[in-house]
Amino acid sequence: MQNKLKIKKGDTVLVICGKDRGKTGKILKCFPKLRKVIVEKVNIKKKHMKPRRQGEKGQIIEFPAPINVSNVKFICPKCSKPTRLGYKVSGRTKKRICKKCKSEV
């Protein structure tokens, strides 16, 4: 199986299944080998932190956890619709294209 992902850090995506279905957000980090991405304000988990120093209080930290790439769909910046991505090779350059409006991303 190939480890390359078609979506990258900074892309806007729509969550298509799970508890956060319908939410959109930017990709903060990609894990190509695990085929997972971290999307802002999606799949928020809570972590209980112990106090590390004397006098410090324990706290609950909220952070976004990774979700599978198959559960998100790319949103085209031009047509603003959730779509799949394809590639267009011209000369030595390889560009990503929207499958709906055929524009370069």
JSON list of C-alpha atoms in Angstrom, two decimals:
[
{"chain": "A", "resi": 1, "resn": "MET", "atom": "CA", "xyz": [0.00, 0.00, 0.00]},
{"chain": "A", "resi": 2, "resn": "GLN", "atom": "CA", "xyz": [1.27, 3.45, -0.92]},
{"chain": "A", "resi": 3, "resn": "ASN", "atom": "CA", "xyz": [1.86, 5.90, 1.94]},
{"chain": "A", "resi": 4, "resn": "LYS", "atom": "CA", "xyz": [1.20, 9.08, -0.06]},
{"chain": "A", "resi": 5, "resn": "LEU", "atom": "CA", "xyz": [-1.89, 11.10, 0.86]},
{"chain": "A", "resi": 6, "resn": "LYS", "atom": "CA", "xyz": [-3.70, 13.34, -1.62]},
{"chain": "A", "resi": 7, "resn": "ILE", "atom": "CA", "xyz": [-4.67, 15.83, 1.09]},
{"chain": "A", "resi": 8, "resn": "LYS", "atom": "CA", "xyz": [-2.06, 17.98, 2.79]},
{"chain": "A", "resi": 9, "resn": "LYS", "atom": "CA", "xyz": [-1.56, 20.20, 5.83]},
{"chain": "A", "resi": 10, "resn": "GLY", "atom": "CA", "xyz": [-3.60, 23.40, 5.50]},
{"chain": "A", "resi": 11, "resn": "ASP", "atom": "CA", "xyz": [-6.36, 21.88, 3.30]},
{"chain": "A", "resi": 12, "resn": "THR", "atom": "CA", "xyz": [-9.97, 22.39, 4.35]},
{"chain": "A", "resi": 13, "resn": "VAL", "atom": "CA", "xyz": [-11.87, 19.13, 4.78]},
{"chain": "A", "resi": 14, "resn": "LEU", "atom": "CA", "xyz": [-15.37, 17.92, 5.65]},
{"chain": "A", "resi": 15, "resn": "VAL", "atom": "CA", "xyz": [-15.85, 15.03, 8.11]},
{"chain": "A", "resi": 16, "resn": "ILE", "atom": "CA", "xyz": [-18.17, 12.51, 6.43]},
{"chain": "A", "resi": 17, "resn": "CYS", "atom": "CA", "xyz": [-18.69, 9.95, 9.22]},
{"chain": "A", "resi": 18, "resn": "GLY", "atom": "CA", "xyz": [-18.35, 9.51, 12.96]},
{"chain": "A", "resi": 19, "resn": "LYS", "atom": "CA", "xyz": [-19.49, 11.62, 15.90]},
{"chain": "A", "resi": 20, "resn": "ASP", "atom": "CA", "xyz": [-18.30, 14.86, 14.23]},
{"chain": "A", "resi": 21, "resn": "ARG", "atom": "CA", "xyz": [-20.02, 14.23, 10.87]},
{"chain": "A", "resi": 22, "resn": "GLY", "atom": "CA", "xyz": [-20.74, 17.46, 8.98]},
{"chain": "A", "resi": 23, "resn": "LYS", "atom": "CA", "xyz": [-18.00, 19.53, 10.66]},
{"chain": "A", "resi": 24, "resn": "THR", "atom": "CA", "xyz": [-15.36, 21.26, 8.57]},
{"chain": "A", "resi": 25, "resn": "GLY", "atom": "CA", "xyz": [-11.86, 22.30, 9.54]},
{"chain": "A", "resi": 26, "resn": "LYS", "atom": "CA", "xyz": [-8.26, 22.73, 8.46]},
{"chain": "A", "resi": 27, "resn": "ILE", "atom": "CA", "xyz": [-5.77, 19.89, 8.58]},
{"chain": "A", "resi": 28, "resn": "LEU", "atom": "CA", "xyz": [-3.19, 20.58, 11.29]},
{"chain": "A", "resi": 29, "resn": "LYS", "atom": "CA", "xyz": [-1.00, 17.50, 10.82]},
{"chain": "A", "resi": 30, "resn": "CYS", "atom": "CA", "xyz": [-0.77, 14.45, 8.54]},
{"chain": "A", "resi": 31, "resn": "PHE", "atom": "CA", "xyz": [0.47, 10.94, 9.34]},
{"chain": "A", "resi": 32, "resn": "PRO", "atom": "CA", "xyz": [0.90, 9.26, 5.90]},
{"chain": "A", "resi": 33, "resn": "LYS", "atom": "CA", "xyz": [2.15, 5.91, 7.24]},
{"chain": "A", "resi": 34, "resn": "LEU", "atom": "CA", "xyz": [-0.83, 5.59, 9.60]},
{"chain": "A", "resi": 35, "resn": "ARG", "atom": "CA", "xyz": [-3.20, 7.12, 6.97]},
{"chain": "A", "resi": 36, "resn": "LYS", "atom": "CA", "xyz": [-4.53, 9.55, 9.60]},
{"chain": "A", "resi": 37, "resn": "VAL", "atom": "CA", "xyz": [-4.91, 13.33, 9.87]},
{"chain": "A", "resi": 38, "resn": "ILE", "atom": "CA", "xyz": [-5.54, 15.79, 12.69]},
{"chain": "A", "resi": 39, "resn": "VAL", "atom": "CA", "xyz": [-8.33, 18.28, 11.87]},
{"chain": "A", "resi": 40, "resn": "GLU", "atom": "CA", "xyz": [-8.85, 21.38, 14.00]},
{"chain": "A", "resi": 41, "resn": "LYS", "atom": "CA", "xyz": [-11.90, 21.28, 16.35]},
{"chain": "A", "resi": 42, "resn": "VAL", "atom": "CA", "xyz": [-12.72, 17.68, 15.31]},
{"chain": "A", "resi": 43, "resn": "ASN", "atom": "CA", "xyz": [-12.44, 14.51, 17.43]},
{"chain": "A", "resi": 44, "resn": "ILE", "atom": "CA", "xyz": [-11.64, 16.46, 20.62]},
{"chain": "A", "resi": 45, "resn": "LYS", "atom": "CA", "xyz": [-10.32, 14.27, 23.45]},
{"chain": "A", "resi": 46, "resn": "LYS", "atom": "CA", "xyz": [-9.73, 15.14, 27.11]},
{"chain": "A", "resi": 47, "resn": "LYS", "atom": "CA", "xyz": [-6.55, 14.28, 28.99]},
{"chain": "A", "resi": 48, "resn": "HIS", "atom": "CA", "xyz": [-6.27, 14.49, 32.78]},
{"chain": "A", "resi": 49, "resn": "MET", "atom": "CA", "xyz": [-2.85, 15.88, 33.73]},
{"chain": "A", "resi": 50, "resn": "LYS", "atom": "CA", "xyz": [-1.28, 15.34, 37.16]},
{"chain": "A", "resi": 51, "resn": "PRO", "atom": "CA", "xyz": [0.41, 18.23, 38.91]},
{"chain": "A", "resi": 52, "resn": "ARG", "atom": "CA", "xyz": [4.16, 18.10, 38.16]},
{"chain": "A", "resi": 53, "resn": "ARG", "atom": "CA", "xyz": [5.47, 20.56, 40.77]},
{"chain": "A", "resi": 54, "resn": "GLN", "atom": "CA", "xyz": [4.47, 21.20, 44.35]},
{"chain": "A", "resi": 55, "resn": "GLY", "atom": "CA", "xyz": [1.73, 23.82, 44.58]},
{"chain": "A", "resi": 56, "resn": "GLU", "atom": "CA", "xyz": [0.70, 23.30, 40.95]},
{"chain": "A", "resi": 57, "resn": "LYS", "atom": "CA", "xyz": [-2.86, 22.15, 40.23]},
{"chain": "A", "resi": 58, "resn": "GLY", "atom": "CA", "xyz": [-3.88, 19.22, 38.07]},
{"chain": "A", "resi": 59, "resn": "GLN", "atom": "CA", "xyz": [-5.78, 20.09, 34.92]},
{"chain": "A", "resi": 60, "resn": "ILE", "atom": "CA", "xyz": [-7.85, 18.69, 32.08]},
{"chain": "A", "resi": 61, "resn": "ILE", "atom": "CA", "xyz": [-6.42, 19.38, 28.63]},
{"chain": "A", "resi": 62, "resn": "GLU", "atom": "CA", "xyz": [-8.51, 19.16, 25.44]},
{"chain": "A", "resi": 63, "resn": "PHE", "atom": "CA", "xyz": [-6.75, 18.26, 22.19]},
{"chain": "A", "resi": 64, "resn": "PRO", "atom": "CA", "xyz": [-7.73, 17.04, 18.70]},
{"chain": "A", "resi": 65, "resn": "ALA", "atom": "CA", "xyz": [-6.98, 13.34, 18.10]},
{"chain": "A", "resi": 66, "resn": "PRO", "atom": "CA", "xyz": [-6.16, 11.83, 14.67]},
{"chain": "A", "resi": 67, "resn": "ILE", "atom": "CA", "xyz": [-8.93, 10.47, 12.42]},
{"chain": "A", "resi": 68, "resn": "ASN", "atom": "CA", "xyz": [-8.68, 8.21, 9.38]},
{"chain": "A", "resi": 69, "resn": "VAL", "atom": "CA", "xyz": [-8.21, 9.84, 5.96]},
{"chain": "A", "resi": 70, "resn": "SER", "atom": "CA", "xyz": [-11.15, 7.85, 4.57]},
{"chain": "A", "resi": 71, "resn": "ASN", "atom": "CA", "xyz": [-13.47, 9.73, 6.97]},
{"chain": "A", "resi": 72, "resn": "VAL", "atom": "CA", "xyz": [-12.72, 13.17, 5.50]},
{"chain": "A", "resi": 73, "resn": "LYS", "atom": "CA", "xyz": [-13.45, 14.73, 2.12]},
{"chain": "A", "resi": 74, "resn": "PHE", "atom": "CA", "xyz": [-11.50, 17.61, 0.55]},
{"chain": "A", "resi": 75, "resn": "ILE", "atom": "CA", "xyz": [-13.38, 20.89, 0.05]},
{"chain": "A", "resi": 76, "resn": "CYS", "atom": "CA", "xyz": [-12.42, 22.66, -3.20]},
{"chain": "A", "resi": 77, "resn": "PRO", "atom": "CA", "xyz": [-11.51, 26.33, -2.58]},
{"chain": "A", "resi": 78, "resn": "LYS", "atom": "CA", "xyz": [-12.96, 27.35, -5.98]},
{"chain": "A", "resi": 79, "resn": "CYS", "atom": "CA", "xyz": [-16.34, 25.58, -6.10]},
{"chain": "A", "resi": 80, "resn": "SER", "atom": "CA", "xyz": [-16.68, 25.15, -2.27]},
{"chain": "A", "resi": 81, "resn": "LYS", "atom": "CA", "xyz": [-17.97, 21.59, -2.65]},
{"chain": "A", "resi": 82, "resn": "PRO", "atom": "CA", "xyz": [-16.70, 18.38, -1.02]},
{"chain": "A", "resi": 83, "resn": "THR", "atom": "CA", "xyz": [-14.90, 16.49, -3.75]},
{"chain": "A", "resi": 84, "resn": "ARG", "atom": "CA", "xyz": [-12.25, 13.94, -4.62]},
{"chain": "A", "resi": 85, "resn": "LEU", "atom": "CA", "xyz": [-8.81, 14.91, -5.83]},
{"chain": "A", "resi": 86, "resn": "GLY", "atom": "CA", "xyz": [-7.03, 13.83, -8.99]},
{"chain": "A", "resi": 87, "resn": "TYR", "atom": "CA", "xyz": [-3.67, 14.58, -10.53]},
{"chain": "A", "resi": 88, "resn": "LYS", "atom": "CA", "xyz": [-2.77, 16.31, -13.79]},
{"chain": "A", "resi": 89, "resn": "VAL", "atom": "CA", "xyz": [0.75, 15.90, -15.14]},
{"chain": "A", "resi": 90, "resn": "SER", "atom": "CA", "xyz": [2.03, 18.63, -17.44]},
{"chain": "A", "resi": 91, "resn": "GLY", "atom": "CA", "xyz": [5.69, 18.41, -18.37]},
{"chain": "A", "resi": 92, "resn": "ARG", "atom": "CA", "xyz": [7.67, 17.82, -15.18]},
{"chain": "A", "resi": 93, "resn": "THR", "atom": "CA", "xyz": [5.02, 19.20, -12.79]},
{"chain": "A", "resi": 94, "resn": "LYS", "atom": "CA", "xyz": [2.24, 17.24, -11.11]},
{"chain": "A", "resi": 95, "resn": "LYS", "atom": "CA", "xyz": [-0.76, 19.29, -9.95]},
{"chain": "A", "resi": 96, "resn": "ARG", "atom": "CA", "xyz": [-3.78, 18.33, -7.86]},
{"chain": "A", "resi": 97, "resn": "ILE", "atom": "CA", "xyz": [-7.15, 18.96, -9.53]},
{"chain": "A", "resi": 98, "resn": "CYS", "atom": "CA", "xyz": [-10.74, 19.04, -8.27]},
{"chain": "A", "resi": 99, "resn": "LYS", "atom": "CA", "xyz": [-12.79, 16.19, -9.80]},
{"chain": "A", "resi": 100, "resn": "LYS", "atom": "CA", "xyz": [-15.96, 18.36, -9.89]},
{"chain": "A", "resi": 101, "resn": "CYS", "atom": "CA", "xyz": [-14.87, 21.70, -11.38]},
{"chain": "A", "resi": 102, "resn": "LYS", "atom": "CA", "xyz": [-11.55, 20.49, -12.94]},
{"chain": "A", "resi": 103, "resn": "SER", "atom": "CA", "xyz": [-9.64, 23.48, -11.48]},
{"chain": "A", "resi": 104, "resn": "GLU", "atom": "CA", "xyz": [-6.11, 23.26, -10.08]},
{"chain": "A", "resi": 105, "resn": "VAL", "atom": "CA", "xyz": [-5.81, 23.25, -6.31]}
]
